């Protein structure tokens, strides 16, 4: 219940002081501890505020810090409605890399 109270407090849990952003892989890799960002299914969340509330503890979240944690999340929490739980921590979407076409 403390997590729900915090998400409804109006605090800036995503840490952006504004709207959503498009996140590159390079940017995601920069956010590991103080502002731990994790990508799940193409969406990036700042899970730092959630660390103390996560049942598995900080160490479990740190396994996906600064990276795509989709596979790890699916292994452990496939049934969890993370979109609702972490909506106030949503930083943005992962940037899509353009495909290079080589013409011969």
PDB file of C-alpha atoms in Angstrom, residues 4-95:
ATOM      1  CA  UNK A   4       0.369   2.984  -4.184  1.00  0.00           C
ATOM      2  CA  UNK A   5       0.392   5.974  -1.830  1.00  0.00           C
ATOM      3  CA  UNK A   6       3.706   7.134  -3.295  1.00  0.00           C
ATOM      4  CA  UNK A   7       2.453   6.823  -6.895  1.00  0.00           C
ATOM      5  CA  UNK A   8      -0.534   9.001  -6.015  1.00  0.00           C
ATOM      6  CA  UNK A   9       1.533  11.594  -4.144  1.00  0.00           C
ATOM      7  CA  UNK A  10       2.271  13.721  -7.214  1.00  0.00           C
ATOM      8  CA  UNK A  11       6.045  13.267  -6.858  1.00  0.00           C
ATOM      9  CA  UNK A  12       8.049  13.073 -10.089  1.00  0.00           C
ATOM     10  CA  UNK A  13       8.886   9.353  -9.968  1.00  0.00           C
ATOM     11  CA  UNK A  14      10.229   9.199 -13.512  1.00  0.00           C
ATOM     12  CA  UNK A  15      12.742  11.949 -12.741  1.00  0.00           C
ATOM     13  CA  UNK A  16      12.273  13.903 -15.962  1.00  0.00           C
ATOM     14  CA  UNK A  17      10.342  16.954 -14.779  1.00  0.00           C
ATOM     15  CA  UNK A  18       8.254  16.748 -17.899  1.00  0.00           C
ATOM     16  CA  UNK A  19       6.861  14.523 -20.594  1.00  0.00           C
ATOM     17  CA  UNK A  20       7.980  11.231 -22.021  1.00  0.00           C
ATOM     18  CA  UNK A  21      11.121  10.814 -24.097  1.00  0.00           C
ATOM     19  CA  UNK A  22      12.454   8.446 -26.729  1.00  0.00           C
ATOM     20  CA  UNK A  23      15.300   6.445 -25.188  1.00  0.00           C
ATOM     21  CA  UNK A  24      18.268   5.139 -27.155  1.00  0.00           C
ATOM     22  CA  UNK A  25      20.216   2.047 -26.116  1.00  0.00           C
ATOM     23  CA  UNK A  26      23.170   4.292 -25.298  1.00  0.00           C
ATOM     24  CA  UNK A  27      21.031   6.454 -22.998  1.00  0.00           C
ATOM     25  CA  UNK A  28      19.483   3.430 -21.298  1.00  0.00           C
ATOM     26  CA  UNK A  29      22.935   2.034 -20.486  1.00  0.00           C
ATOM     27  CA  UNK A  30      23.815   5.232 -18.574  1.00  0.00           C
ATOM     28  CA  UNK A  31      21.061   4.705 -15.979  1.00  0.00           C
ATOM     29  CA  UNK A  32      22.080   1.998 -13.578  1.00  0.00           C
ATOM     30  CA  UNK A  33      22.052   2.870  -9.875  1.00  0.00           C
ATOM     31  CA  UNK A  34      20.963   6.334  -8.744  1.00  0.00           C
ATOM     32  CA  UNK A  35      18.390   6.461 -11.512  1.00  0.00           C
ATOM     33  CA  UNK A  36      17.934   2.841 -12.501  1.00  0.00           C
ATOM     34  CA  UNK A  37      16.135   2.576 -15.832  1.00  0.00           C
ATOM     35  CA  UNK A  38      14.843  -0.742 -17.140  1.00  0.00           C
ATOM     36  CA  UNK A  39      13.228  -1.511 -20.483  1.00  0.00           C
ATOM     37  CA  UNK A  40      10.269  -3.899 -20.463  1.00  0.00           C
ATOM     38  CA  UNK A  41       8.576  -4.729 -23.751  1.00  0.00           C
ATOM     39  CA  UNK A  42       9.822  -1.560 -25.435  1.00  0.00           C
ATOM     40  CA  UNK A  43       8.931   0.840 -22.613  1.00  0.00           C
ATOM     41  CA  UNK A  44      11.522   2.358 -20.272  1.00  0.00           C
ATOM     42  CA  UNK A  45      10.827   2.839 -16.563  1.00  0.00           C
ATOM     43  CA  UNK A  46      12.826   4.561 -13.834  1.00  0.00           C
ATOM     44  CA  UNK A  47      12.522   1.865 -11.157  1.00  0.00           C
ATOM     45  CA  UNK A  48      14.700   3.632  -8.581  1.00  0.00           C
ATOM     46  CA  UNK A  49      11.706   4.833  -6.540  1.00  0.00           C
ATOM     47  CA  UNK A  50      10.323   1.267  -6.576  1.00  0.00           C
ATOM     48  CA  UNK A  51      13.517  -0.410  -5.306  1.00  0.00           C
ATOM     49  CA  UNK A  52      12.538  -0.496  -1.629  1.00  0.00           C
ATOM     50  CA  UNK A  53       9.056  -1.818  -2.441  1.00  0.00           C
ATOM     51  CA  UNK A  54      10.039  -4.646  -4.806  1.00  0.00           C
ATOM     52  CA  UNK A  55       9.412  -8.015  -3.106  1.00  0.00           C
ATOM     53  CA  UNK A  56      12.603  -9.482  -4.597  1.00  0.00           C
ATOM     54  CA  UNK A  57      14.649  -6.529  -3.404  1.00  0.00           C
ATOM     55  CA  UNK A  58      17.048  -4.176  -5.071  1.00  0.00           C
ATOM     56  CA  UNK A  59      19.400  -6.933  -6.262  1.00  0.00           C
ATOM     57  CA  UNK A  60      16.718  -8.446  -8.479  1.00  0.00           C
ATOM     58  CA  UNK A  61      15.923  -5.133 -10.148  1.00  0.00           C
ATOM     59  CA  UNK A  62      19.611  -4.395 -10.621  1.00  0.00           C
ATOM     60  CA  UNK A  63      19.926  -7.515 -12.770  1.00  0.00           C
ATOM     61  CA  UNK A  64      18.208  -5.541 -15.554  1.00  0.00           C
ATOM     62  CA  UNK A  65      19.584  -2.081 -14.759  1.00  0.00           C
ATOM     63  CA  UNK A  66      20.360  -0.051 -17.840  1.00  0.00           C
ATOM     64  CA  UNK A  67      19.197  -2.829 -20.142  1.00  0.00           C
ATOM     65  CA  UNK A  68      16.259  -4.628 -21.688  1.00  0.00           C
ATOM     66  CA  UNK A  69      14.834  -6.699 -18.839  1.00  0.00           C
ATOM     67  CA  UNK A  70      11.941  -8.168 -20.834  1.00  0.00           C
ATOM     68  CA  UNK A  71      13.190 -11.770 -20.805  1.00  0.00           C
ATOM     69  CA  UNK A  72      14.016 -11.646 -17.104  1.00  0.00           C
ATOM     70  CA  UNK A  73      10.644 -10.056 -16.340  1.00  0.00           C
ATOM     71  CA  UNK A  74       8.813 -12.729 -18.364  1.00  0.00           C
ATOM     72  CA  UNK A  75      10.660 -15.508 -16.531  1.00  0.00           C
ATOM     73  CA  UNK A  76       9.628 -14.253 -13.112  1.00  0.00           C
ATOM     74  CA  UNK A  77       6.598 -11.943 -13.416  1.00  0.00           C
ATOM     75  CA  UNK A  78       4.783 -12.641 -16.673  1.00  0.00           C
ATOM     76  CA  UNK A  79       1.420 -12.289 -14.872  1.00  0.00           C
ATOM     77  CA  UNK A  80       2.193  -8.926 -13.186  1.00  0.00           C
ATOM     78  CA  UNK A  81       0.432  -5.796 -14.496  1.00  0.00           C
ATOM     79  CA  UNK A  82       3.606  -3.714 -14.545  1.00  0.00           C
ATOM     80  CA  UNK A  83       2.066  -1.068 -16.822  1.00  0.00           C
ATOM     81  CA  UNK A  84      -0.350  -0.066 -14.084  1.00  0.00           C
ATOM     82  CA  UNK A  85       2.097  -0.528 -11.231  1.00  0.00           C
ATOM     83  CA  UNK A  86       4.886   1.510 -12.829  1.00  0.00           C
ATOM     84  CA  UNK A  87       2.889   4.030 -14.885  1.00  0.00           C
ATOM     85  CA  UNK A  88       4.165   6.982 -12.814  1.00  0.00           C
ATOM     86  CA  UNK A  89       7.746   5.783 -13.465  1.00  0.00           C
ATOM     87  CA  UNK A  90       7.394   5.623 -17.257  1.00  0.00           C
ATOM     88  CA  UNK A  91      10.279   7.478 -18.894  1.00  0.00           C
ATOM     89  CA  UNK A  92       9.288   6.711 -22.490  1.00  0.00           C
ATOM     90  CA  UNK A  93       9.690   4.313 -25.398  1.00  0.00           C
ATOM     91  CA  UNK A  94      12.838   2.737 -26.723  1.00  0.00           C
ATOM     92  CA  UNK A  95      14.018   4.346 -29.937  1.00  0.00           C
TER      93      UNK A  95
END
